[in-house]
Coordinates of C-alpha atoms in Angstrom, one line a residue:
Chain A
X15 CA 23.8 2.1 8.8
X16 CA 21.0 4.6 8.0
X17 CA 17.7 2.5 9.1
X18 CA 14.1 4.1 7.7
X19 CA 12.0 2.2 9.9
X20 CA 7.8 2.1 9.5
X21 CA 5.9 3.2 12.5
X22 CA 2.7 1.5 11.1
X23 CA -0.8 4.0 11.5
X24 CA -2.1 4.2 14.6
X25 CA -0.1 3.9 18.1
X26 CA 3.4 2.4 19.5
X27 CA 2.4 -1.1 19.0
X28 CA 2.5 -1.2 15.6
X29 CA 6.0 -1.1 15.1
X30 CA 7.0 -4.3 13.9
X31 CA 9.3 -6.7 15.9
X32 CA 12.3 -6.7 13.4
X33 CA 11.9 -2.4 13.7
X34 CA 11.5 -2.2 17.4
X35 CA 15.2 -4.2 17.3
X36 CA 16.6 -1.9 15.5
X37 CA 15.0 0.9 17.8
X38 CA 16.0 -0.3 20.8
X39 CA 19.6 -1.0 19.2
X40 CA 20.1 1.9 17.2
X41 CA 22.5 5.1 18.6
X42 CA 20.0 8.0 18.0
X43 CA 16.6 7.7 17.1
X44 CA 14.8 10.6 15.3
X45 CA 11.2 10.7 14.5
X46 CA 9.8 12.1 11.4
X47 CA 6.7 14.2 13.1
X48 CA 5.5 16.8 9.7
X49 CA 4.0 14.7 7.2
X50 CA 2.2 12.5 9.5
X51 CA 1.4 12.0 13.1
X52 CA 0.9 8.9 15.1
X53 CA -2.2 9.0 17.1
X54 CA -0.1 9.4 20.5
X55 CA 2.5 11.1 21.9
X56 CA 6.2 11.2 21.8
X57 CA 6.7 10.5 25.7
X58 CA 4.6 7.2 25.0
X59 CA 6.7 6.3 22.2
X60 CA 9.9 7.0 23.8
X61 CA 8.7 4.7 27.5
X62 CA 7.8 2.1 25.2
X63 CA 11.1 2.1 23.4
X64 CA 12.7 3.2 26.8
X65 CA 14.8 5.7 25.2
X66 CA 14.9 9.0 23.9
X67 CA 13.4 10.0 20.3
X68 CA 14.6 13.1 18.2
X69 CA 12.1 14.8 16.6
X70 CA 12.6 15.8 13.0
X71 CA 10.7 18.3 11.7
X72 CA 10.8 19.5 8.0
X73 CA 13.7 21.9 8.7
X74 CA 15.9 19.3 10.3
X75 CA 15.4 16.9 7.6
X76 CA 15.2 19.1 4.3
X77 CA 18.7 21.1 5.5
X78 CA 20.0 19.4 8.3
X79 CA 20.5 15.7 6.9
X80 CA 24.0 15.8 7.6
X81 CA 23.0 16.0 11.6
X82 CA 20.8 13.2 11.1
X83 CA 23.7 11.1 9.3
X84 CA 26.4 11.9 11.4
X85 CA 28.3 8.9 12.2
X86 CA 26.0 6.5 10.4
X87 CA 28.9 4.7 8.3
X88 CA 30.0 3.3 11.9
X89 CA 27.1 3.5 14.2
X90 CA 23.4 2.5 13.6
X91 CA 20.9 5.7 13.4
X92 CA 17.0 4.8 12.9
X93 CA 14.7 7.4 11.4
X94 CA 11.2 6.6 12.3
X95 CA 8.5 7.9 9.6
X96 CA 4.4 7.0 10.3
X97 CA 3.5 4.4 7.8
X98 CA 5.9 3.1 5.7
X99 CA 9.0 4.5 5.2
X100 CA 8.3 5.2 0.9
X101 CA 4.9 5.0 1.3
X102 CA 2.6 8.5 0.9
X103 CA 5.9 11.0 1.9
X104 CA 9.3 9.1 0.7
X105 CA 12.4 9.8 2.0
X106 CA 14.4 9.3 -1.0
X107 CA 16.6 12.2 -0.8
X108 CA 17.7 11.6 2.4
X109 CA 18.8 7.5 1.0
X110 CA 20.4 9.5 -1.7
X111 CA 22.4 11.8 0.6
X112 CA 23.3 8.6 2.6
X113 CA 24.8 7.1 -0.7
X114 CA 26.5 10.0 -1.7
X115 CA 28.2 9.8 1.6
X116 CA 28.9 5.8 1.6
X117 CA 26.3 5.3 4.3
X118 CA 24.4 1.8 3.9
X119 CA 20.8 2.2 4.2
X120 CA 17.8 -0.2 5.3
X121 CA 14.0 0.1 5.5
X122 CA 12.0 -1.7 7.4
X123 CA 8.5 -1.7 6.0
X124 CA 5.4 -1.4 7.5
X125 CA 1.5 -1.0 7.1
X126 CA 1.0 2.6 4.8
X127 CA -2.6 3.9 4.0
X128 CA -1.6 3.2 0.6
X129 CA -2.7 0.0 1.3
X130 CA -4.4 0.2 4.8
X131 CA -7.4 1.9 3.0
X132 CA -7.7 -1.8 1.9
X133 CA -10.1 -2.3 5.2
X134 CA -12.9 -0.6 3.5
X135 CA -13.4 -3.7 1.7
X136 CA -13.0 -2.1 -1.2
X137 CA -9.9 -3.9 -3.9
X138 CA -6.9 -2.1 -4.1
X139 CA -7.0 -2.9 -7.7
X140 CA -9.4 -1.3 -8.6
X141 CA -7.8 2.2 -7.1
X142 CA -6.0 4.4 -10.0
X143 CA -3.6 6.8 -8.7
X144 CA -4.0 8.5 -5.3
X145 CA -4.0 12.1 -5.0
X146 CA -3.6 14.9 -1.9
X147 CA -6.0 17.6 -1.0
X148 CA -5.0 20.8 0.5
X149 CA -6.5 22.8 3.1
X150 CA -7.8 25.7 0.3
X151 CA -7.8 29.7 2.0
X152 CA -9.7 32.5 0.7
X153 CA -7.5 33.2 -2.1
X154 CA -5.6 29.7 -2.9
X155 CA -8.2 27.1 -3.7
X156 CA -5.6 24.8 -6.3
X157 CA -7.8 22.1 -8.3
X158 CA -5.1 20.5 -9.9
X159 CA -5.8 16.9 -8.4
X160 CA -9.4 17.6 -10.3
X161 CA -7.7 16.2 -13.5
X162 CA -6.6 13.1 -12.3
X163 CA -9.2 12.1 -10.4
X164 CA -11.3 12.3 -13.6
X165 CA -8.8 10.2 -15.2
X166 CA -9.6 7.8 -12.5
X167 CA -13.2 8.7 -12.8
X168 CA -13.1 7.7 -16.1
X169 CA -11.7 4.5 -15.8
X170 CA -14.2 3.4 -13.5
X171 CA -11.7 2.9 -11.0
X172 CA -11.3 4.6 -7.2
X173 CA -9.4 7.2 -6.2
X174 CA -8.1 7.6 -2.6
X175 CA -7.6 10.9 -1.2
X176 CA -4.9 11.9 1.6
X177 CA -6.2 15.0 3.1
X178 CA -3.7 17.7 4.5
X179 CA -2.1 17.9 7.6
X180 CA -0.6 21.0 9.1
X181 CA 1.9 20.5 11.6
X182 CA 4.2 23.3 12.9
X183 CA 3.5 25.9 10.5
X184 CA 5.2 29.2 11.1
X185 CA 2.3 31.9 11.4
X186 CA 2.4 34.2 8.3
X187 CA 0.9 37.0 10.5
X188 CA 3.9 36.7 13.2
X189 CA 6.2 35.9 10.5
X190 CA 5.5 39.3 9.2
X191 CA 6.4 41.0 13.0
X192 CA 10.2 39.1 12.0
X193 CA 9.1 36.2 15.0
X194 CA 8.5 32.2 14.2
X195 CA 5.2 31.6 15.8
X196 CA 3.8 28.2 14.9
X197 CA 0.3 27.9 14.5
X198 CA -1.9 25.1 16.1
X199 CA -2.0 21.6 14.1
X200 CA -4.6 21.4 11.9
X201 CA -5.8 17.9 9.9
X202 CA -8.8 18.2 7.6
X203 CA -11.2 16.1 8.0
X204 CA -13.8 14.0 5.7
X205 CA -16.3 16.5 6.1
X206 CA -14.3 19.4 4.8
X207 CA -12.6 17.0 1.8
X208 CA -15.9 16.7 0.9
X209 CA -17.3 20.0 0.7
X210 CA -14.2 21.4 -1.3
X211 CA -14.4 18.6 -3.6
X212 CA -17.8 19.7 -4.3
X213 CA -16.6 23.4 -4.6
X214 CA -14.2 22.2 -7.1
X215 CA -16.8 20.4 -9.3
X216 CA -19.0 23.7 -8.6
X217 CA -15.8 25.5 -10.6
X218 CA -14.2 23.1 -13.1
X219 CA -18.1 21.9 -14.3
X220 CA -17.0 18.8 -15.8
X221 CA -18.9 16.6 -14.2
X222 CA -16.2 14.4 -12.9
X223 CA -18.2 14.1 -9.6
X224 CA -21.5 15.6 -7.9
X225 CA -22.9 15.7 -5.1
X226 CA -24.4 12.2 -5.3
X227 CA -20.8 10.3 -6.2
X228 CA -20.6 8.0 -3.9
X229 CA -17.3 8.0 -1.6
X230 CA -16.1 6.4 2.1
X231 CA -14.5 8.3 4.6
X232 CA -12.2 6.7 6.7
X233 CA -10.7 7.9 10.2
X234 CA -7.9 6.6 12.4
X235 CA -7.4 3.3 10.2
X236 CA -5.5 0.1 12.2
X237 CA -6.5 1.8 15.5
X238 CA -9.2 0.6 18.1
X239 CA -12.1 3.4 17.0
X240 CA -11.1 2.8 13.6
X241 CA -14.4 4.4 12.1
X242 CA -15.7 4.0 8.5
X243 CA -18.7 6.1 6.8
X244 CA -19.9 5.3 3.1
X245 CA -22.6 8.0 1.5
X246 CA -22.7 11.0 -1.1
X247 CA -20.6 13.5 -1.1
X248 CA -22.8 15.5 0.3
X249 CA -24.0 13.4 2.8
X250 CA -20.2 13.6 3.9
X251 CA -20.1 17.3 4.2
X252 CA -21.8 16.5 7.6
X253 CA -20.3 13.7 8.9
X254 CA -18.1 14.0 11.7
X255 CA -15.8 11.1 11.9
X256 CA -14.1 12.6 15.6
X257 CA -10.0 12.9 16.0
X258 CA -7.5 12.6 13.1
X259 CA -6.3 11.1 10.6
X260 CA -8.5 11.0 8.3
X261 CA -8.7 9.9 4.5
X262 CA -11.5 9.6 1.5
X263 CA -12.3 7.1 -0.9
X264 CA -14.3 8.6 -3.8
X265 CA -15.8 5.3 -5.3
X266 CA -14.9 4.2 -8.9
X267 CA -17.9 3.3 -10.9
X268 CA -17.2 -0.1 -11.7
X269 CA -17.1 -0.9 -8.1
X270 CA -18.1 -5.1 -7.3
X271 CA -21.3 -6.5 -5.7
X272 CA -18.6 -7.6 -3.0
X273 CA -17.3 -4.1 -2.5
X274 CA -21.0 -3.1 -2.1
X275 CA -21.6 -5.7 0.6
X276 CA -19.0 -5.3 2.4
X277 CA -18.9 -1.3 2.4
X278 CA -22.8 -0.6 2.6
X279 CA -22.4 -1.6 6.0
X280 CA -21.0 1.8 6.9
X281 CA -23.7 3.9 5.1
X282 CA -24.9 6.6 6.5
X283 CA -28.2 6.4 5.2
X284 CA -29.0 3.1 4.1
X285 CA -31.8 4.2 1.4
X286 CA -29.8 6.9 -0.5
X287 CA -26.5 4.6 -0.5
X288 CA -29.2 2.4 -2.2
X289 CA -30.0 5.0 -4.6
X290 CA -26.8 6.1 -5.3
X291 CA -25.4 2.6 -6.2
X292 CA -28.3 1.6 -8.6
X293 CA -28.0 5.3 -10.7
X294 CA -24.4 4.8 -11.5
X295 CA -22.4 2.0 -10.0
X296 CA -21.5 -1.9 -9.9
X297 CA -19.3 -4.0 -12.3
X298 CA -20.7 -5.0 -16.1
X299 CA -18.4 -7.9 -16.5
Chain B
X1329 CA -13.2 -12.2 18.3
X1330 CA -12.2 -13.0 14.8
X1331 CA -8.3 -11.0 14.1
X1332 CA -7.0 -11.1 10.8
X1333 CA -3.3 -10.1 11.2
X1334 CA -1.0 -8.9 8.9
X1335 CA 2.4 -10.5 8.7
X1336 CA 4.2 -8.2 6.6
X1337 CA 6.5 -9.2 3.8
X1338 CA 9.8 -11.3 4.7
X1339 CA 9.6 -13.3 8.1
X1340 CA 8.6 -14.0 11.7
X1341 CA 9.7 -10.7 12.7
X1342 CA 8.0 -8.7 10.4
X1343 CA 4.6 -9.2 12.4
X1344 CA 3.9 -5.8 14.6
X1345 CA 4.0 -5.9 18.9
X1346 CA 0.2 -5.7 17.9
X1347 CA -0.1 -8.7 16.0
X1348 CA 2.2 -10.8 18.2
X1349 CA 0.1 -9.9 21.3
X1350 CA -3.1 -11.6 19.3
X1351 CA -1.2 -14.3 18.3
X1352 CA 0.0 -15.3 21.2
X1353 CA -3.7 -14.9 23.0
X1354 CA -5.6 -16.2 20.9
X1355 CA -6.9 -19.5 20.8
X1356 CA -6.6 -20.9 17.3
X1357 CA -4.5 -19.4 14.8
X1358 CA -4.9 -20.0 11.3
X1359 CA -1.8 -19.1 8.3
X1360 CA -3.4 -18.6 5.6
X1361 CA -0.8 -19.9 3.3
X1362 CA -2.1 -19.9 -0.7
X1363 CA -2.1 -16.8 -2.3
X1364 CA 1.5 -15.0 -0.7
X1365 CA 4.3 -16.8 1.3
X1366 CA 6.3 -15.4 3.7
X1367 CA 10.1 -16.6 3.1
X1368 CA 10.2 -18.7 6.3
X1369 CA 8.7 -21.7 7.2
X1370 CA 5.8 -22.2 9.4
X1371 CA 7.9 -24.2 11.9
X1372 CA 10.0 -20.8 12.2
X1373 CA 6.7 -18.9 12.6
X1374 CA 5.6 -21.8 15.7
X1375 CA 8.8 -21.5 17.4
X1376 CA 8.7 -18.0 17.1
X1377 CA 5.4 -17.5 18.7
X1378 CA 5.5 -20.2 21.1
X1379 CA 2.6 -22.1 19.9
X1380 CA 0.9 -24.5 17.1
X1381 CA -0.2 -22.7 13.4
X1382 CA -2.8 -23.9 11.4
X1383 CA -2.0 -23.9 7.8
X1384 CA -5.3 -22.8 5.8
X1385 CA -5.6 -24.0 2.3
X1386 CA -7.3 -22.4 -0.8
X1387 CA -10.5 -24.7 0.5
X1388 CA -10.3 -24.6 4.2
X1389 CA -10.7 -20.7 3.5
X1390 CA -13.0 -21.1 0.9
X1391 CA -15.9 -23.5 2.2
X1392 CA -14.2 -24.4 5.3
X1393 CA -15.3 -20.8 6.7
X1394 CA -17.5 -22.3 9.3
X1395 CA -14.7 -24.5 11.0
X1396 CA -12.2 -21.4 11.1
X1397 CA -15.1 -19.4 12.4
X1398 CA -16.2 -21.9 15.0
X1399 CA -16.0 -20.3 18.8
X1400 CA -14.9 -17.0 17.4
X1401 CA -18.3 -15.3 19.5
X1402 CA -16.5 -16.5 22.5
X1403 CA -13.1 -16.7 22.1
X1404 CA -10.4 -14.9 19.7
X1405 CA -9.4 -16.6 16.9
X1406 CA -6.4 -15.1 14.8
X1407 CA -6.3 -15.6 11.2
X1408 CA -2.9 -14.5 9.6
X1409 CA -2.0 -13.3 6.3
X1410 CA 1.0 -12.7 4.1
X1411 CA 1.1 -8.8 3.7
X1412 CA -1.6 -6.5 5.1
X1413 CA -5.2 -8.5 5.7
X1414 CA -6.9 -6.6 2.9
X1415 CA -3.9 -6.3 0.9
X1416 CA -3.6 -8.1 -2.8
X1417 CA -5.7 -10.8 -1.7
X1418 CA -8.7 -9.4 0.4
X1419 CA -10.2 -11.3 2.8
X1420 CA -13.5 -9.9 3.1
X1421 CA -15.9 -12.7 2.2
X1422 CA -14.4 -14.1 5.4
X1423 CA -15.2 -11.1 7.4
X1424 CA -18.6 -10.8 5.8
X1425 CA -19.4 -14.6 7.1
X1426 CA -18.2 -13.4 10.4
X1427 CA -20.8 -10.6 10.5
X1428 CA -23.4 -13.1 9.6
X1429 CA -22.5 -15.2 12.6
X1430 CA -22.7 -12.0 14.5
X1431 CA -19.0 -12.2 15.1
X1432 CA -17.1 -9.3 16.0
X1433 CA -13.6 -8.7 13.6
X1434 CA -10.6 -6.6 13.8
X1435 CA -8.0 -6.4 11.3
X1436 CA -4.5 -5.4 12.3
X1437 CA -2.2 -4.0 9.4
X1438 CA 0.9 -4.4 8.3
X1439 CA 3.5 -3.6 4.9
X1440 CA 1.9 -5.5 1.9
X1441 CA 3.6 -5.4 -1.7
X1442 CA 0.9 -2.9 -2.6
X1443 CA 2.7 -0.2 -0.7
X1444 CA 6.0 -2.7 0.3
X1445 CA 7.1 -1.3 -3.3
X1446 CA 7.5 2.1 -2.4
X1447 CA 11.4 0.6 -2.0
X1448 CA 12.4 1.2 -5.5
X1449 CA 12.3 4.6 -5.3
X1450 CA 9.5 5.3 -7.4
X1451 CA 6.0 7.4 -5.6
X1452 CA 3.3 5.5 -5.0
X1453 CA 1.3 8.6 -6.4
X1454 CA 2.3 8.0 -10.0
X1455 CA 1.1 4.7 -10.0
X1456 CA -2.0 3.3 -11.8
X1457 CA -3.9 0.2 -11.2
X1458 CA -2.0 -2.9 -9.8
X1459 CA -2.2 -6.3 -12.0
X1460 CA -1.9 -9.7 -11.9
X1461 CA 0.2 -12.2 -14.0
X1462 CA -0.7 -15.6 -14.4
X1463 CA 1.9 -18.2 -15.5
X1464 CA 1.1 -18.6 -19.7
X1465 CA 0.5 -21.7 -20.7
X1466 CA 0.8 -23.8 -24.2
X1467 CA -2.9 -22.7 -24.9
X1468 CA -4.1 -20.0 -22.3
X1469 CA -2.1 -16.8 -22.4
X1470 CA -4.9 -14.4 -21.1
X1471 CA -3.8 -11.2 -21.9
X1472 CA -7.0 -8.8 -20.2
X1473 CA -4.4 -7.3 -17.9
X1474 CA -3.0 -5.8 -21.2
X1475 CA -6.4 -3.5 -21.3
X1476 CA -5.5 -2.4 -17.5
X1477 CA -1.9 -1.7 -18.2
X1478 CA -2.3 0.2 -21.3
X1479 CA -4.8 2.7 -19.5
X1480 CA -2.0 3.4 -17.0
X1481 CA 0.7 3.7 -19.9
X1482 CA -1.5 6.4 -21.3
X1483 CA -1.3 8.2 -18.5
X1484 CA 2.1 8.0 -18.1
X1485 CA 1.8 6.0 -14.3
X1486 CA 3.5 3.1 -13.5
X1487 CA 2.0 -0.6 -12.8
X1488 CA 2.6 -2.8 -10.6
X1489 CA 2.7 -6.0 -11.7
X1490 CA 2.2 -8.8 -8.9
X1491 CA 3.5 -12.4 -10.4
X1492 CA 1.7 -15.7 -10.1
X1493 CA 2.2 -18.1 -7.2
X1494 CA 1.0 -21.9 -7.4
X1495 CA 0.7 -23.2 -3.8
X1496 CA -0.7 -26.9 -3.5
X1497 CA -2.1 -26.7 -7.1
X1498 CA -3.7 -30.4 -7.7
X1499 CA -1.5 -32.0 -10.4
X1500 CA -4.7 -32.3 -14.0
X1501 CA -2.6 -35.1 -14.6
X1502 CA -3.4 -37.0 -11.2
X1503 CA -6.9 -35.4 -11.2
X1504 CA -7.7 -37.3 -14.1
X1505 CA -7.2 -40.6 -12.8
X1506 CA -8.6 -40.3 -9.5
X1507 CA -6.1 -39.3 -7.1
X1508 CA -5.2 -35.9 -5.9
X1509 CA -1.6 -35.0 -5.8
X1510 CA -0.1 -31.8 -5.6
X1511 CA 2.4 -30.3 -8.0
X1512 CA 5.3 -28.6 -6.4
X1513 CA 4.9 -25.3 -5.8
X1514 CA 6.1 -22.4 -8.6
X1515 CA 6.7 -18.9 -8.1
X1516 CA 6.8 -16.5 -11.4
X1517 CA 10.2 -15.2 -11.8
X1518 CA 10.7 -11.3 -12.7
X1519 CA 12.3 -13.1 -16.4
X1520 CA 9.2 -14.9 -16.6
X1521 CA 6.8 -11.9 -16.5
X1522 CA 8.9 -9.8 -18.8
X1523 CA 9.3 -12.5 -21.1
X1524 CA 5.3 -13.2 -21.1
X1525 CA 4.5 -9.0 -21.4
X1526 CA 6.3 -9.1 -24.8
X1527 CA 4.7 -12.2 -25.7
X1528 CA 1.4 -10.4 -25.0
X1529 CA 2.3 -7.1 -26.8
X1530 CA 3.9 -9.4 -29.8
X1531 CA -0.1 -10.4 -30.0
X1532 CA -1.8 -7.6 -29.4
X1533 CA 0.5 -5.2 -31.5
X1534 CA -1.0 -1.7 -29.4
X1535 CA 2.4 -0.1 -29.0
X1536 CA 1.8 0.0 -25.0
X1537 CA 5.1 -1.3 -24.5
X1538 CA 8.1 -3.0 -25.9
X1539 CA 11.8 -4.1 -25.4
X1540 CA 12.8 -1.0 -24.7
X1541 CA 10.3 -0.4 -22.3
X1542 CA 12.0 0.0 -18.6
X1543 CA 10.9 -1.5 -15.8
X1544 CA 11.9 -2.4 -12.4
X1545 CA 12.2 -6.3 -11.0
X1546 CA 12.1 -6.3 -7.1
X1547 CA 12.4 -10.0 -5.2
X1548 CA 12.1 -10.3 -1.6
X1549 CA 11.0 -6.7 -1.0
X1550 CA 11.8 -6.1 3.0
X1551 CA 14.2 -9.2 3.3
X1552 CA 17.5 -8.9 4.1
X1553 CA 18.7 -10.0 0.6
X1554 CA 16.0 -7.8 -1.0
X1555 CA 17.3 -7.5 -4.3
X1556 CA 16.1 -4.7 -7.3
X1557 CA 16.9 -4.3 -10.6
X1558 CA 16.2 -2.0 -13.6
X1559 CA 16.3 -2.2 -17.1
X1560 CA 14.4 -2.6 -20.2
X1561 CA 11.9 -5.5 -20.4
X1562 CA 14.0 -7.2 -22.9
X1563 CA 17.2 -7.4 -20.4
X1564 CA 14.8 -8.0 -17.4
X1565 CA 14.0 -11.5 -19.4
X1566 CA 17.6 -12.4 -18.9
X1567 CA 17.7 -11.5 -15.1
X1568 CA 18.1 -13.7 -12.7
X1569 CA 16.6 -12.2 -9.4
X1570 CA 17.0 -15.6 -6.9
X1571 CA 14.5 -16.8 -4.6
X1572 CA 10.8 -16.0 -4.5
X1573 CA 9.0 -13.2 -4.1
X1574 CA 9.2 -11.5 -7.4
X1575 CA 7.3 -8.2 -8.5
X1576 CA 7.7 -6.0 -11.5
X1577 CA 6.7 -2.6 -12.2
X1578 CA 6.7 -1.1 -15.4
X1579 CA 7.8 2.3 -15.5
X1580 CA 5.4 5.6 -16.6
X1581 CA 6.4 7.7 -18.8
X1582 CA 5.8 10.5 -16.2
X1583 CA 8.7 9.5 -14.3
X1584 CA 10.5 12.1 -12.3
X1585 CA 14.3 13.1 -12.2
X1586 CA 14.0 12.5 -8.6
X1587 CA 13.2 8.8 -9.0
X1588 CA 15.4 8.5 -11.8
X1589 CA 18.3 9.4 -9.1
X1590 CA 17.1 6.8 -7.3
X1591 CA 16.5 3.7 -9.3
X1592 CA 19.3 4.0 -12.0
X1593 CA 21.6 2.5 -9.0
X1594 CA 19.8 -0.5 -9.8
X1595 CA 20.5 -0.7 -13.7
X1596 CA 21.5 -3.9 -15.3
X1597 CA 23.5 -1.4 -17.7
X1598 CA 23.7 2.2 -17.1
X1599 CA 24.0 3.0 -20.9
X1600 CA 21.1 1.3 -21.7
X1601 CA 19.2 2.4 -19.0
X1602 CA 20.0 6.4 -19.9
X1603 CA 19.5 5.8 -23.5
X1604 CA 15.8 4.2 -22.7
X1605 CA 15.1 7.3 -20.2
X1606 CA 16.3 10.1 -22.8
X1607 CA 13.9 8.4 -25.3
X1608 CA 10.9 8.1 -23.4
X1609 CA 10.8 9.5 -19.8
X1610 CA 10.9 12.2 -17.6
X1611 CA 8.0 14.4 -16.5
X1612 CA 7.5 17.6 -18.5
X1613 CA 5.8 19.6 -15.6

């Protein structure tokens, strides 16, 4: 049996007691460690498990599935993924490959920021679809997720933003020299969502959002110094929310009087959230 | 200390090491027990953590506050929920009281249906907003959730559609003369809330959707007998999915290939599943 088992969002006790069974049980245990991170390390994991964890980056698990399967129709193999196991990354293709080899597969789910971003107080239904920001360079600044998150926009509804991770990237400048040299990690945070969300709107010019629009940041959700920051945009292009992960909220106009209580707690200014809200948010019906 | 703690979706052992470790501190712990179940009973749950669980109704939550609340600046009171704390059901006017009282909160996460539904296959990206269905009755169909749904059909995401529970509902018939006595509770069936959409489109006559329409029934979603099933709304009203919980989602039009692979294992009829998706799915881009 293939298991996909939820690690939860912030650190080794959020595992749930039905997936640490099947941890502690399980033959070999890989960890999916590229398209998110728990906020501590391997060795922690692994003495709280008290056993060894494989770490799977993309490679392994885009070309080496069959590794990862071996022996799963008579053993039990767990593969560990941050969050939930089909929540912002699925893992579909590897439960295909399973079933194209007869392999039974389980997933145990687990807390995603899908819905985690629920602790801003703000309804999850009243968030369209979410959308993923990447880290933009000098010459590669994609706006793509502009158009849906005017769609949203338009709706009235929020949009929640995952912002990019980078996690054992290959160096293009060593790549070049024929060597693998992975750069450092990098996570974006709040600050810099914001600010390329406003050099979108700068480009695209269709008003979607400005630099008044309203949004939450959110850091290191389900963890102890869980933080949460509510202001403009702009406001946002200077917060600094400390270590990773990180996500957005940009704030649907038709947002409740309850969201507002509960979420104007975190503003960083209390007068301009104030301002913001009255210009172009809150509920008609 | 006032914790709200996730349960997850299926049973005792769906509750993280996290969660477990409040629950077993704490010094009252409330299950709040009227807008989800979990698919065990709360003797299971007491054995399970060793102690007594207080069941909180619609009105002990609702204008019983103060009594859950009572001590919580001293000690740690744990107050658990079906799914993630701010999941479908948010629980924020609770933690709003609590911050009047000057009581500290914490909220520890966990898999709610929101994300839990990442399971059928189908990314939680290309989905819209999440609805609610209410059982129909003789006189009182509401059909406003039509309005939501249709908004997501245009853009080609899926919805999620969550189905009605009625948990210690008084009985109108008892009400009337006096007495209050509960009507057994009823859980909306995947049949039930396929059979109601085309009652709704029948009325309404937009086109947002009809027999043909596919869409996915999921019951139990994390449970061992977890059980999907997909198919056009007209065979979905002829499924039979077993024991509560039921969801449904309605499929986008934007579907991919990729989550076509995985959910046509789950087709009530494989021909009639292909000749739905030829006529009106698959993304373009």
């Amino acid at each position: 049996m293939l298991y996909l088992v939820g690690l939860g969002l912030a650190d080794e006790k959020d595992i749930t007691v039905r997936g640490l069974e099947v941890v502690k049980k399980a033959e070999r245990v890989y960890l999916e460690a590229y398209t998110a991170i728990l906020l501590v390390e391997k060795e922690k994991l692994e003495a709280f498990y008290g056993r060894p964890v494989i770490v799977a980056d993309r490679e392994l698990v885009e070309s080496g599935s069959d590794e990862i399967l071996a022996g799963a129709d008579k053993a039990d193999i767990a593969f560990l993924v941050v969050g939930d196991p089909f929540g912002a990354t699925t893992h579909t293709d590897l439960v295909l490959r399973a079933r194209e080899m007869g392999i039974a597969t389980k997933s145990i789910p687990n807390a995603s920021i899908m819905s985690g971003i629920g602790c801003t107080g703000l309804q999850l239904y009243n968030f369209g679809q979410t959308v993923s920001m990447v880290f933009f360079t000098e010459n590669w600044k994609p706006s793509s997720y502009y158009d849906r998150v005017k769609e949203n926009v338009q709706l009235g509804l929020h949009t929640l933003v995952l912002l990019d991770i980078k996690v054992k990237e290959p160096s293009l400048e060593n790549l070049a020299r024929g060597r693998i040299v992975y750069e450092p990690p990098r996570y974006m945070t709040v600050a810099q969502c914001a600010a390329q969300m406003l050099e979108t709107e700068k480009e695209r010019k269709e008003g979607a959002w400005g630099p008044d629009s309203l949004a939450i940041g959110a850091a290191r959700v389900g963890a102890d110094d869980q933080k949460l920051v509510a202001g403009t945009l702009k406001e946002l292009t200077e917060v600094d929310m400390g270590r990773p992960l990180h996500s957005l909220v940009l704030l649907g106009r038709k947002a409740h009087d309850l969201e507002k209580d509960y979420i104007r707690e975190f503003a960083v200014d209390a007068a301009t959230f104030e301002a913001s809200w009255q210009k172009g948010y809150g509920a008609t019906s």
